[in-house]
């Protein structure tokens, strides 16, 4: 333990020095290239590591280094001062494909353990998720022990792992495309699980001998604890309602019966007959929330008592302010939209610097990404002087809405999969430009819009019944005349007629 302390010493330099990143007292070797000016603090942006391949998890290690996983199966660490990287482990059992691979990691702060979770393909081609533990040596990870193995799928494998203030391991799992697993206490999928450091079930879990801590989750992508021990999770919704949840012991979050708040009749009915816990926040249109970290350091006063949330689809950093009790959300600001691309990982150092990991070499990059330096670990750190730096725009106002209603709906609900140019993603999301279904008979198009479709094995088209007749007509008309398509429009009455047979 003493040895770790000496690594932490740089964190104990007087606060005055912390503010002089550019000047003689500079703490880091990397150049600050841009700045963000908040009301009370200026933040410098610098790159700590580049050329990575989807750093899925980044976390601050007890040795003062940033530990990170890459999706293909490696664990490395980088010295934030010098940028020197060190590869610690390659896990050949990792199966990387699209959203699958080596995902979460937690470095235990007081025990010599590192927890990792990944997807694996068995000898008979079954996809499983695993939670494993390694023992941390000087610069090695050894003694692998599989703590959990349970069903995975071609998507919805979660996940994050984090060590709580109680020393327990919290592990969020995806529903593995089985909605019905999420509420089922006999299944490990669609849960937040809680384990002892050795992998056994803690005595004070809600159900004896059961790892379950909370249930009814679809696909959690971020976990963090506040300074008063509250656990928050970011979760991917389907076509609507990404969520931020305050995770409580034994609580029920009701996927797939309730998405976001219980605001539709069937959802209200389900909420009335269950112990449903509503989200702390929900986002429609969706943003694809990912890594999340609690921030409460005086280094950046403007962001004290917030949750920092990276987003994939939104390609931004959300700064979500909590109330004093840290159990509800007061407000939210959005920074860096599209500037770094997709942000998957967020971690905070003991001296209040923020690290972000980009995810532009994953299976679904946004327009203009990856850039040659991707993927990167980026630092946000207070600076005294922004002279000569590029000043990045402040918190975003709502993005300028396209004038055309159909184009606006397309942007909010369809573009993440079918893309702005209507060309989709080969092998995952079909092109709508020159699609027979789009430009052919209205009935077939209306049918797929209302009911969704899952004929491909890997991805599915969500059902959009929840949109009004007017909105569906507008988006259908838009895609029939966008790009090189030249088909006639679809009316509200066409949509209304299309709804009937489904009832
Ligand atoms: C989560 C990703 C996703 C979103 C969001 C999405 N789709 Fe799709 N869409 C798909 C997938 C996957 C398919 C292929 C489904 C299949 O093969 O069964 C598809 C198929 C389609 C098709 C059939 C195209 C063809 O040629 O086969 C149309 C039309 C379509 N989507 C329109 C839309 C519209 C309009 C929206 C927005 C209102 C939208 N989609 C939103 C994933 C998505």
Short mmCIF file of C-alpha atoms and ligand atoms in Angstrom, two decimals:
data_model
loop_
_atom_site.label_atom_id
_atom_site.label_comp_id
_atom_site.label_asym_id
_atom_site.label_seq_id
_atom_site.Cartn_x
_atom_site.Cartn_y
_atom_site.Cartn_z
CA UNK A 1 0.00 0.00 0.00
CA UNK A 2 2.83 2.46 0.87
CA UNK A 3 4.12 2.14 -2.66
CA UNK A 4 0.81 3.33 -4.11
CA UNK A 5 0.99 6.39 -1.88
CA UNK A 6 4.12 7.71 -3.53
CA UNK A 7 2.36 7.54 -6.90
CA UNK A 8 -0.47 9.60 -5.49
CA UNK A 9 1.83 12.39 -4.27
CA UNK A 10 1.53 14.50 -7.43
CA UNK A 11 -2.13 14.79 -6.50
CA UNK A 12 -1.18 16.52 -3.27
CA UNK A 13 0.62 19.56 -4.75
CA UNK A 14 -0.83 22.91 -3.61
CA UNK A 15 -4.03 23.92 -5.36
CA UNK A 16 -2.38 27.06 -6.84
CA UNK A 17 -0.05 24.92 -8.93
CA UNK A 18 -2.93 22.94 -10.31
CA UNK A 19 -4.11 25.96 -12.23
CA UNK A 20 -0.90 26.49 -14.15
CA UNK A 21 -1.00 23.75 -16.72
CA UNK A 22 0.59 25.93 -19.42
CA UNK A 23 3.11 27.71 -17.23
CA UNK A 24 6.30 26.73 -15.43
CA UNK A 25 4.43 24.62 -12.86
CA UNK A 26 2.88 22.47 -15.56
CA UNK A 27 1.79 19.07 -14.46
CA UNK A 28 1.60 17.24 -17.77
CA UNK A 29 3.85 16.79 -20.78
CA UNK A 30 1.02 17.01 -23.32
CA UNK A 31 0.20 20.27 -25.10
CA UNK A 32 -3.10 21.96 -24.41
CA UNK A 33 -4.70 22.50 -27.82
CA UNK A 34 -8.11 23.99 -27.09
CA UNK A 35 -10.09 25.45 -24.23
CA UNK A 36 -13.58 25.64 -22.87
CA UNK A 37 -14.50 28.72 -20.82
CA UNK A 38 -16.99 28.10 -18.02
CA UNK A 39 -18.26 30.83 -15.67
CA UNK A 40 -15.60 30.32 -13.02
CA UNK A 41 -13.01 28.05 -14.63
CA UNK A 42 -11.24 27.63 -17.95
CA UNK A 43 -10.63 24.07 -19.02
CA UNK A 44 -7.77 23.01 -21.28
CA UNK A 45 -8.12 20.07 -23.66
CA UNK A 46 -5.13 17.80 -24.25
CA UNK A 47 -4.64 14.30 -25.65
CA UNK A 48 -3.11 11.70 -23.34
CA UNK A 49 -3.20 8.71 -25.70
CA UNK A 50 -4.06 8.25 -29.36
CA UNK A 51 -4.24 5.52 -31.96
CA UNK A 52 -6.29 3.28 -29.66
CA UNK A 53 -8.95 0.88 -30.84
CA UNK A 54 -12.14 1.53 -28.87
CA UNK A 55 -10.99 2.10 -25.30
CA UNK A 56 -14.18 0.79 -23.72
CA UNK A 57 -13.43 1.45 -20.06
CA UNK A 58 -11.06 4.00 -18.58
CA UNK A 59 -10.54 4.13 -14.83
CA UNK A 60 -8.16 5.74 -12.41
CA UNK A 61 -5.86 3.13 -10.86
CA UNK A 62 -4.46 3.20 -7.33
CA UNK A 63 -1.03 3.68 -8.98
CA UNK A 64 -1.98 7.07 -10.42
CA UNK A 65 -2.21 5.67 -13.94
CA UNK A 66 -5.26 5.45 -16.17
CA UNK A 67 -6.17 1.84 -16.73
CA UNK A 68 -8.07 1.08 -19.92
CA UNK A 69 -9.57 -1.82 -21.79
CA UNK A 70 -9.74 -1.97 -25.57
CA UNK A 71 -12.65 -3.80 -27.10
CA UNK A 72 -10.54 -6.42 -28.89
CA UNK A 73 -9.30 -7.83 -25.57
CA UNK A 74 -6.37 -5.87 -24.15
CA UNK A 75 -5.82 -4.19 -20.80
CA UNK A 76 -3.26 -1.37 -20.68
CA UNK A 77 -2.39 1.60 -18.59
CA UNK A 78 -1.10 5.05 -19.43
CA UNK A 79 0.85 7.44 -17.26
CA UNK A 80 -1.18 10.65 -17.50
CA UNK A 81 1.91 12.83 -16.92
CA UNK A 82 4.23 11.35 -19.56
CA UNK A 83 1.73 9.57 -21.81
CA UNK A 84 3.81 6.39 -21.56
CA UNK A 85 1.67 3.34 -22.21
CA UNK A 86 2.08 -0.19 -20.99
CA UNK A 87 0.24 -3.29 -22.18
CA UNK A 88 -0.65 -5.50 -19.20
CA UNK A 89 -2.80 -8.26 -20.60
CA UNK A 90 -4.29 -9.75 -23.76
CA UNK A 91 -7.29 -12.00 -23.32
CA UNK A 92 -7.53 -14.40 -26.28
CA UNK A 93 -10.98 -15.68 -25.17
CA UNK A 94 -12.58 -12.32 -26.01
CA UNK A 95 -15.01 -12.39 -28.93
CA UNK A 96 -15.17 -8.95 -30.54
CA UNK A 97 -17.91 -8.31 -33.04
CA UNK A 98 -19.85 -5.05 -33.43
CA UNK A 99 -20.88 -4.09 -29.85
CA UNK A 100 -19.34 -7.27 -28.35
CA UNK A 101 -15.85 -7.67 -26.93
CA UNK A 102 -13.93 -6.73 -23.82
CA UNK A 103 -16.17 -4.20 -22.11
CA UNK A 104 -16.11 -3.12 -18.45
CA UNK A 105 -13.29 -3.05 -15.92
CA UNK A 106 -12.88 -2.10 -12.27
CA UNK A 107 -9.59 -1.83 -10.44
CA UNK A 108 -10.31 -2.57 -6.78
CA UNK A 109 -8.99 0.35 -4.69
CA UNK A 110 -7.96 -1.67 -1.64
CA UNK A 111 -7.77 -5.33 -2.70
CA UNK A 112 -5.24 -6.55 -5.29
CA UNK A 113 -7.97 -7.36 -7.83
CA UNK A 114 -9.05 -6.22 -11.28
CA UNK A 115 -12.52 -7.18 -12.55
CA UNK A 116 -13.20 -7.45 -16.27
CA UNK A 117 -16.20 -8.48 -18.30
CA UNK A 118 -16.31 -9.63 -21.89
CA UNK A 119 -18.22 -11.64 -24.45
CA UNK A 120 -16.91 -15.06 -25.42
CA UNK A 121 -17.88 -17.53 -28.14
CA UNK A 122 -17.92 -21.12 -26.93
CA UNK A 123 -16.72 -24.16 -28.90
CA UNK A 124 -20.30 -24.74 -30.05
CA UNK A 125 -20.67 -21.09 -31.15
CA UNK A 126 -22.82 -19.90 -28.26
CA UNK A 127 -22.23 -16.33 -27.17
CA UNK A 128 -21.79 -15.92 -23.42
CA UNK A 129 -20.93 -13.01 -21.14
CA UNK A 130 -18.29 -13.45 -18.47
CA UNK A 131 -17.22 -11.59 -15.37
CA UNK A 132 -13.63 -12.49 -14.48
CA UNK A 133 -11.19 -11.50 -11.79
CA UNK A 134 -7.43 -11.11 -12.11
CA UNK A 135 -4.88 -10.55 -9.35
CA UNK A 136 -2.81 -7.42 -9.78
CA UNK A 137 0.93 -7.81 -9.40
CA UNK A 138 3.68 -5.23 -9.93
CA UNK A 139 2.96 -4.88 -13.65
CA UNK A 140 1.05 -8.05 -14.34
CA UNK A 141 -2.43 -9.48 -14.14
CA UNK A 142 -2.47 -13.15 -13.22
CA UNK A 143 -4.61 -15.89 -11.64
CA UNK A 144 -7.66 -15.48 -13.82
CA UNK A 145 -10.84 -16.66 -12.16
CA UNK A 146 -14.23 -16.79 -13.91
CA UNK A 147 -16.76 -15.40 -11.44
CA UNK A 148 -19.87 -15.53 -13.64
CA UNK A 149 -20.79 -16.91 -17.05
CA UNK A 150 -24.28 -16.48 -18.48
CA UNK A 151 -26.11 -16.05 -21.81
CA UNK A 152 -25.00 -13.32 -24.19
CA UNK A 153 -26.20 -12.38 -27.65
CA UNK A 154 -25.23 -10.47 -30.79
CA UNK A 155 -26.18 -7.26 -28.93
CA UNK A 156 -27.44 -6.00 -25.54
CA UNK A 157 -24.56 -7.46 -23.52
CA UNK A 158 -24.24 -4.37 -21.32
CA UNK A 159 -22.12 -3.64 -19.38
CA UNK A 160 -20.10 -1.98 -16.66
CA UNK A 161 -18.40 -3.12 -13.52
CA UNK A 162 -17.54 -0.91 -10.56
CA UNK A 163 -16.42 -1.37 -6.96
CA UNK A 164 -18.73 0.38 -4.49
CA UNK A 165 -17.81 2.31 -1.34
CA UNK A 166 -18.84 -0.86 0.54
CA UNK A 167 -16.06 -2.81 -1.27
CA UNK A 168 -18.64 -4.89 -3.18
CA UNK A 169 -18.49 -5.44 -6.93
CA UNK A 170 -21.48 -4.03 -8.88
CA UNK A 171 -21.94 -5.42 -12.37
CA UNK A 172 -24.62 -4.34 -14.84
CA UNK A 173 -25.76 -6.86 -17.45
CA UNK A 174 -27.76 -6.44 -20.68
CA UNK A 175 -30.98 -8.30 -21.45
CA UNK A 176 -29.17 -10.18 -24.28
CA UNK A 177 -32.16 -9.45 -26.58
CA UNK A 178 -34.43 -11.42 -24.22
CA UNK A 179 -36.87 -8.80 -22.88
CA UNK A 180 -38.40 -11.36 -20.57
CA UNK A 181 -35.14 -12.00 -18.70
CA UNK A 182 -34.97 -8.43 -17.38
CA UNK A 183 -37.69 -8.77 -14.75
CA UNK A 184 -36.99 -12.45 -13.94
CA UNK A 185 -35.08 -12.80 -10.67
CA UNK A 186 -33.80 -16.24 -11.69
CA UNK A 187 -31.83 -14.79 -14.65
CA UNK A 188 -28.59 -12.80 -14.50
CA UNK A 189 -29.47 -10.74 -17.61
CA UNK A 190 -31.03 -7.26 -17.45
CA UNK A 191 -29.82 -6.66 -13.88
CA UNK A 192 -27.44 -4.84 -11.67
CA UNK A 193 -25.67 -7.66 -9.81
CA UNK A 194 -23.75 -7.33 -6.52
CA UNK A 195 -20.88 -9.65 -5.53
CA UNK A 196 -18.30 -9.94 -2.80
CA UNK A 197 -14.69 -9.34 -3.87
CA UNK A 198 -14.20 -13.13 -4.12
CA UNK A 199 -17.26 -13.58 -6.35
CA UNK A 200 -19.62 -14.98 -3.73
CA UNK A 201 -23.11 -13.58 -2.99
CA UNK A 202 -23.13 -10.97 -0.18
CA UNK A 203 -25.33 -11.86 2.82
CA UNK A 204 -27.24 -8.57 2.57
CA UNK A 205 -28.33 -8.91 -1.07
CA UNK A 206 -32.13 -8.61 -1.53
CA UNK A 207 -32.66 -12.36 -2.11
CA UNK A 208 -30.54 -14.97 -0.30
CA UNK A 209 -28.01 -16.66 -2.58
CA UNK A 210 -29.00 -14.38 -5.50
CA UNK A 211 -26.63 -11.89 -7.16
CA UNK A 212 -29.51 -9.59 -8.09
CA UNK A 213 -29.36 -6.06 -6.71
CA UNK A 214 -31.89 -4.40 -9.08
CA UNK A 215 -33.88 -5.62 -12.08
CA UNK A 216 -35.84 -4.60 -15.15
CA UNK A 217 -32.94 -3.11 -17.11
CA UNK A 218 -32.49 -3.21 -20.88
CA UNK A 219 -28.84 -2.45 -21.50
CA UNK A 220 -26.91 -0.41 -18.92
CA UNK A 221 -23.80 1.31 -20.33
CA UNK A 222 -22.53 3.36 -17.39
CA UNK A 223 -22.30 3.06 -13.58
CA UNK A 224 -21.02 5.50 -10.98
CA UNK A 225 -21.27 6.19 -7.26
CA UNK A 226 -21.84 9.66 -5.82
CA UNK A 227 -19.85 10.82 -2.78
CA UNK A 228 -22.76 9.84 -0.50
CA UNK A 229 -22.87 6.33 -1.93
CA UNK A 230 -25.75 6.61 -4.40
CA UNK A 231 -25.42 4.41 -7.48
CA UNK A 232 -26.46 5.88 -10.85
CA UNK A 233 -26.70 4.02 -14.16
CA UNK A 234 -27.09 5.15 -17.76
CA UNK A 235 -29.21 2.85 -19.88
CA UNK A 236 -30.00 2.50 -23.57
CA UNK A 237 -33.68 2.61 -24.50
CA UNK A 238 -35.17 1.18 -27.66
CA UNK A 239 -36.48 3.75 -30.18
CA UNK A 240 -37.25 6.19 -27.35
CA UNK A 241 -36.40 6.79 -23.71
CA UNK A 242 -32.75 6.41 -22.91
CA UNK A 243 -32.57 6.59 -19.13
CA UNK A 244 -30.58 7.72 -16.15
CA UNK A 245 -31.54 5.61 -13.13
CA UNK A 246 -30.83 5.99 -9.45
CA UNK A 247 -30.24 2.33 -8.59
CA UNK A 248 -31.69 1.24 -5.28
CA UNK A 249 -31.55 -2.11 -3.52
CA UNK A 250 -34.16 -4.55 -4.89
CA UNK A 251 -35.73 -1.84 -7.09
CA UNK A 252 -37.64 -2.66 -10.26
CA UNK A 253 -37.14 -0.51 -13.40
CA UNK A 254 -39.75 -2.33 -15.53
CA UNK A 255 -38.12 -2.90 -18.92
CA UNK A 256 -39.78 -3.96 -21.29
CA UNK A 257 -43.14 -2.90 -19.81
CA UNK A 258 -42.26 0.72 -19.18
CA UNK A 259 -39.84 2.82 -21.24
CA UNK A 260 -38.78 6.05 -19.53
CA UNK A 261 -41.61 7.45 -17.39
CA UNK A 262 -44.93 5.62 -17.11
CA UNK A 263 -46.68 8.02 -19.47
CA UNK A 264 -48.64 5.80 -21.86
CA UNK A 265 -51.88 4.04 -20.72
CA UNK A 266 -50.39 0.52 -20.71
CA UNK A 267 -47.32 1.80 -18.86
CA UNK A 268 -49.46 3.53 -16.23
CA UNK A 269 -51.38 0.31 -15.71
CA UNK A 270 -48.13 -1.64 -15.21
CA UNK A 271 -46.78 1.00 -12.81
CA UNK A 272 -50.00 0.83 -10.75
CA UNK A 273 -49.66 -2.90 -10.18
CA UNK A 274 -45.89 -3.09 -9.53
CA UNK A 275 -43.24 -1.35 -7.43
CA UNK A 276 -41.91 0.49 -10.51
CA UNK A 277 -39.09 2.97 -9.89
CA UNK A 278 -39.15 5.77 -12.47
CA UNK A 279 -35.92 7.03 -14.05
CA UNK A 280 -34.14 10.12 -12.70
CA UNK A 281 -34.16 11.35 -16.29
CA UNK A 282 -35.17 10.06 -19.73
CA UNK A 283 -34.13 11.22 -23.19
CA UNK A 284 -36.32 11.12 -26.30
CA UNK A 285 -34.97 11.45 -29.00
CA UNK A 286 -32.32 9.06 -27.79
CA UNK A 287 -28.67 10.03 -27.23
CA UNK A 288 -27.11 6.58 -26.61
CA UNK A 289 -25.71 7.35 -23.15
CA UNK A 290 -22.47 5.54 -22.24
CA UNK A 291 -19.82 5.99 -19.52
CA UNK A 292 -20.71 8.06 -16.50
CA UNK A 293 -18.68 9.52 -13.62
CA UNK A 294 -19.65 11.55 -10.57
CA UNK A 295 -17.81 14.87 -10.26
CA UNK A 296 -17.55 16.99 -7.11
CA UNK A 297 -14.06 18.46 -7.14
CA UNK A 298 -13.38 22.17 -6.51
CA UNK A 299 -10.93 22.16 -9.46
CA UNK A 300 -13.92 22.78 -11.74
CA UNK A 301 -16.42 24.56 -9.50
CA UNK A 302 -19.02 24.94 -12.26
CA UNK A 303 -19.37 21.18 -12.47
CA UNK A 304 -19.47 20.29 -8.76
CA UNK A 305 -22.11 17.76 -7.76
CA UNK A 306 -22.76 16.62 -11.33
CA UNK A 307 -22.82 13.38 -13.26
CA UNK A 308 -20.58 13.52 -16.34
CA UNK A 309 -22.10 11.39 -19.06
CA UNK A 310 -20.50 10.56 -22.41
CA UNK A 311 -22.84 9.84 -25.31
CA UNK A 312 -22.36 7.78 -28.47
CA UNK A 313 -25.18 8.86 -30.77
CA UNK A 314 -25.14 12.35 -29.25
CA UNK A 315 -21.31 12.45 -29.49
CA UNK A 316 -21.22 14.82 -26.54
CA UNK A 317 -20.58 15.24 -22.82
CA UNK A 318 -23.69 15.82 -20.71
CA UNK A 319 -23.13 17.55 -17.38
CA UNK A 320 -26.09 16.62 -15.19
CA UNK A 321 -26.46 18.62 -11.98
CA UNK A 322 -27.85 16.77 -8.94
CA UNK A 323 -29.74 18.11 -5.92
CA UNK A 324 -28.03 18.25 -2.50
CA UNK A 325 -29.40 14.84 -1.54
CA UNK A 326 -27.94 13.43 -4.82
CA UNK A 327 -31.15 11.60 -5.57
CA UNK A 328 -32.64 13.69 -8.38
CA UNK A 329 -31.61 15.78 -11.36
CA UNK A 330 -31.77 19.60 -11.31
CA UNK A 331 -30.60 20.46 -14.81
CA UNK A 332 -28.36 19.41 -17.66
CA UNK A 333 -25.91 21.05 -20.05
CA UNK A 334 -24.38 19.54 -23.17
CA UNK A 335 -20.79 20.16 -24.31
CA UNK A 336 -18.47 19.22 -27.21
CA UNK A 337 -21.27 17.98 -29.50
CA UNK A 338 -19.62 16.21 -32.49
CA UNK A 339 -16.24 17.67 -31.55
CA UNK A 340 -14.51 14.49 -30.34
CA UNK A 341 -17.02 12.06 -31.88
CA UNK A 342 -18.52 9.25 -29.82
CA UNK A 343 -17.61 9.34 -26.12
CA UNK A 344 -17.73 5.97 -24.39
CA UNK A 345 -15.61 6.28 -21.25
CA UNK A 346 -15.35 8.96 -18.55
CA UNK A 347 -13.15 8.99 -15.47
CA UNK A 348 -12.10 11.57 -12.88
CA UNK A 349 -8.67 11.76 -11.25
CA UNK A 350 -8.21 12.50 -7.53
CA UNK A 351 -7.12 16.06 -8.40
CA UNK A 352 -10.25 16.77 -10.39
CA UNK A 353 -9.07 16.29 -13.97
CA UNK A 354 -11.54 14.60 -16.30
CA UNK A 355 -10.60 11.95 -18.85
CA UNK A 356 -12.76 10.99 -21.82
CA UNK A 357 -12.32 8.02 -24.16
CA UNK A 358 -13.56 8.31 -27.75
CA UNK A 359 -15.18 5.37 -29.53
CA UNK A 360 -14.86 6.30 -33.19
CA UNK A 361 -13.33 3.00 -34.29
CA UNK A 362 -16.33 1.00 -33.15
CA UNK A 363 -18.93 -0.48 -35.50
CA UNK A 364 -21.09 2.63 -35.85
CA UNK A 365 -18.96 5.79 -36.22
CA UNK A 366 -20.57 9.16 -36.92
CA UNK A 367 -20.04 11.30 -40.01
CA UNK A 368 -16.45 12.57 -40.34
CA UNK A 369 -15.05 9.98 -37.91
CA UNK A 370 -12.75 8.28 -37.15
CA UNK A 371 -10.04 10.91 -37.53
CA UNK A 372 -6.46 9.56 -37.91
CA UNK A 373 -5.67 10.12 -34.19
CA UNK A 374 -8.67 8.05 -33.05
CA UNK A 375 -9.34 6.59 -30.69
CA UNK A 376 -8.11 8.98 -28.06
CA UNK A 377 -8.04 9.48 -24.33
CA UNK A 378 -8.58 13.20 -23.82
CA UNK A 379 -7.97 15.22 -20.67
CA UNK A 380 -10.03 18.18 -19.48
CA UNK A 381 -8.02 20.06 -16.90
CA UNK A 382 -8.26 23.57 -15.36
CA UNK A 383 -5.91 26.16 -16.91
CA UNK A 384 -5.03 29.70 -15.86
CA UNK A 385 -4.78 31.24 -19.30
CA UNK A 386 -6.53 30.53 -22.60
CA UNK A 387 -4.43 32.93 -24.68
CA UNK A 388 -3.64 31.54 -28.14
CA UNK A 389 -5.93 28.53 -27.72
CA UNK A 390 -8.90 27.60 -29.85
CA UNK A 391 -11.97 28.36 -27.74
CA UNK A 392 -14.61 25.66 -28.03
CA UNK A 393 -18.30 26.62 -27.99
CA UNK A 394 -19.98 26.63 -24.57
CA UNK A 395 -22.98 24.54 -23.55
CA UNK A 396 -25.14 23.79 -26.56
CA UNK A 397 -28.52 25.30 -27.06
CA UNK A 398 -30.96 22.84 -28.61
CA UNK A 399 -29.56 21.91 -32.03
CA UNK A 400 -31.03 23.97 -34.86
CA UNK A 401 -34.03 21.99 -36.08
CA UNK A 402 -34.32 21.26 -39.80
CA UNK A 403 -37.17 23.28 -41.32
CA UNK A 404 -38.96 20.30 -42.79
CA UNK A 405 -40.94 18.27 -40.23
CA UNK A 406 -40.25 14.92 -41.90
CA UNK A 407 -36.52 15.69 -42.04
CA UNK A 408 -36.61 16.67 -38.35
CA UNK A 409 -38.28 13.39 -37.36
CA UNK A 410 -35.81 11.48 -39.52
CA UNK A 411 -32.93 13.19 -37.73
CA UNK A 412 -34.32 12.42 -34.28
CA UNK A 413 -35.55 8.87 -34.77
CA UNK A 414 -33.96 7.27 -37.82
CA UNK A 415 -30.60 8.82 -38.62
CA UNK A 416 -28.64 6.98 -35.90
CA UNK A 417 -29.17 3.74 -37.82
CA UNK A 418 -29.99 4.63 -41.42
CA UNK A 419 -27.55 7.61 -41.48
CA UNK A 420 -27.90 11.14 -42.82
CA UNK A 421 -27.14 10.05 -46.38
CA UNK A 422 -29.73 7.23 -46.22
CA UNK A 423 -27.05 4.66 -46.96
CA UNK A 424 -27.30 2.78 -43.64
CA UNK A 425 -24.49 0.55 -42.37
CA UNK A 426 -23.60 -2.45 -44.51
CA UNK A 427 -24.59 -5.69 -42.80
CA UNK A 428 -26.48 -3.90 -40.00
CA UNK A 429 -28.90 -1.22 -41.16
CA UNK A 430 -30.31 -1.30 -44.72
CA UNK A 431 -29.99 1.69 -47.03
CA UNK A 432 -33.23 3.65 -47.44
CA UNK A 433 -31.88 5.41 -50.51
CA UNK A 434 -33.11 3.37 -53.49
CA UNK A 435 -34.87 0.83 -51.24
CA UNK A 436 -37.80 -0.95 -52.91
CA UNK A 437 -39.70 -0.94 -49.62
CA UNK A 438 -39.32 2.81 -49.23
CA UNK A 439 -40.31 3.78 -52.76
CA UNK A 440 -42.73 0.91 -53.50
CA UNK A 441 -46.31 0.34 -52.31
CA UNK A 442 -47.14 2.52 -49.29
CA UNK A 443 -48.68 -0.44 -47.38
CA UNK A 444 -45.38 -2.30 -46.97
CA UNK A 445 -43.56 0.84 -45.83
CA UNK A 446 -46.31 1.79 -43.38
CA UNK A 447 -46.34 -1.75 -42.03
CA UNK A 448 -42.63 -1.75 -41.19
CA UNK A 449 -42.79 1.75 -39.70
CA UNK A 450 -45.66 0.80 -37.39
CA UNK A 451 -44.55 -2.68 -36.43
CA UNK A 452 -40.78 -2.73 -36.81
CA UNK A 453 -39.01 -5.76 -38.18
CA UNK A 454 -36.45 -8.27 -37.05
CA UNK A 455 -35.77 -10.43 -40.04
CA UNK A 456 -32.01 -9.91 -39.86
CA UNK A 457 -30.37 -11.88 -37.07
CA UNK A 458 -28.27 -9.08 -35.64
CA UNK A 459 -30.20 -5.80 -35.60
CA UNK A 460 -33.83 -4.91 -35.52
CA UNK A 461 -35.95 -2.05 -36.73
CA UNK A 462 -37.96 -0.66 -33.79
CA UNK A 463 -41.74 -0.17 -34.03
CA UNK A 464 -42.79 3.47 -34.33
CA UNK A 465 -46.50 3.13 -33.43
CA UNK A 466 -45.99 5.72 -30.70
CA UNK A 467 -45.47 8.49 -33.29
CA UNK A 468 -48.65 10.31 -34.36
CA UNK A 469 -50.23 9.73 -37.78
CA UNK A 470 -49.01 13.20 -38.81
CA UNK A 471 -45.42 12.51 -37.74
CA UNK A 472 -45.30 9.11 -39.43
CA UNK A 473 -46.78 10.54 -42.63
CA UNK A 474 -44.17 13.31 -42.55
CA UNK A 475 -41.20 10.97 -42.09
CA UNK A 476 -42.53 8.47 -44.64
CA UNK A 477 -43.00 11.28 -47.16
CA UNK A 478 -39.53 12.55 -46.37
CA UNK A 479 -37.72 9.25 -47.00
CA UNK A 480 -39.69 8.68 -50.22
CA UNK A 481 -38.34 11.92 -51.70
CA UNK A 482 -34.94 12.24 -49.97
CA UNK A 483 -31.59 11.37 -51.59
CA UNK A 484 -32.25 9.87 -55.02
CA UNK A 485 -35.75 8.58 -54.11
CA UNK A 486 -38.63 10.06 -56.10
CA UNK A 487 -41.87 8.49 -54.84
CA UNK A 488 -45.13 10.26 -53.99
CA UNK A 489 -46.04 11.35 -50.47
CA UNK A 490 -47.98 9.42 -47.81
CA UNK A 491 -50.96 10.99 -46.03
CA UNK A 492 -52.12 10.93 -42.41
CA UNK A 493 -55.13 8.90 -43.58
CA UNK A 494 -52.82 6.26 -45.12
CA UNK A 495 -51.12 5.82 -41.76
CA UNK A 496 -54.44 5.69 -39.91
CA UNK A 497 -55.65 2.95 -42.28
CA UNK A 498 -52.37 1.06 -41.77
CA UNK A 499 -52.87 1.00 -37.98
CA UNK A 500 -56.21 -0.82 -38.22
CA UNK A 501 -55.18 -4.40 -39.12
CA UNK A 502 -52.65 -4.40 -36.28
CA UNK A 503 -55.41 -3.88 -33.70
C1 LIG B 1 -32.12 1.01 -34.08
C2 LIG B 1 -31.86 1.16 -35.48
C3 LIG B 1 -32.99 1.64 -36.37
C4 LIG B 1 -33.73 2.78 -36.26
C5 LIG B 1 -33.64 3.84 -35.16
C6 LIG B 1 -34.58 2.82 -37.41
N1 LIG B 1 -34.39 1.70 -38.16
FE1 LIG B 1 -35.29 1.29 -39.92
N2 LIG B 1 -34.37 -0.53 -39.96
C7 LIG B 1 -33.47 -0.97 -39.06
C8 LIG B 1 -33.11 -2.33 -39.38
C9 LIG B 1 -32.14 -3.22 -38.62
C10 LIG B 1 -33.83 -2.68 -40.51
C11 LIG B 1 -33.84 -4.04 -41.22
C12 LIG B 1 -34.92 -4.86 -40.55
C13 LIG B 1 -35.04 -6.22 -41.12
O1 LIG B 1 -34.25 -6.60 -41.98
O2 LIG B 1 -35.97 -6.91 -40.69
C14 LIG B 1 -34.59 -1.51 -40.87
C15 LIG B 1 -35.41 -1.44 -41.98
C16 LIG B 1 -36.09 -0.31 -42.39
C17 LIG B 1 -36.84 -0.20 -43.61
C18 LIG B 1 -36.92 -1.26 -44.68
C19 LIG B 1 -35.82 -0.99 -45.66
C20 LIG B 1 -35.48 -2.11 -46.59
O3 LIG B 1 -35.18 -1.83 -47.75
O4 LIG B 1 -35.48 -3.27 -46.13
C21 LIG B 1 -37.36 1.06 -43.63
C22 LIG B 1 -38.23 1.66 -44.72
C23 LIG B 1 -36.95 1.72 -42.42
N3 LIG B 1 -36.17 0.87 -41.69
C24 LIG B 1 -37.27 3.02 -42.08
C25 LIG B 1 -36.97 3.62 -40.88
C26 LIG B 1 -37.44 4.92 -40.46
C27 LIG B 1 -38.30 5.84 -41.30
C28 LIG B 1 -36.97 5.13 -39.22
C29 LIG B 1 -37.24 6.30 -38.30
C30 LIG B 1 -38.65 6.60 -38.05
C31 LIG B 1 -36.16 3.98 -38.86
N4 LIG B 1 -36.19 3.09 -39.88
C32 LIG B 1 -35.47 3.84 -37.67
C33 LIG B 1 -32.96 -0.27 -37.98
C34 LIG B 1 -33.43 0.96 -37.55
#
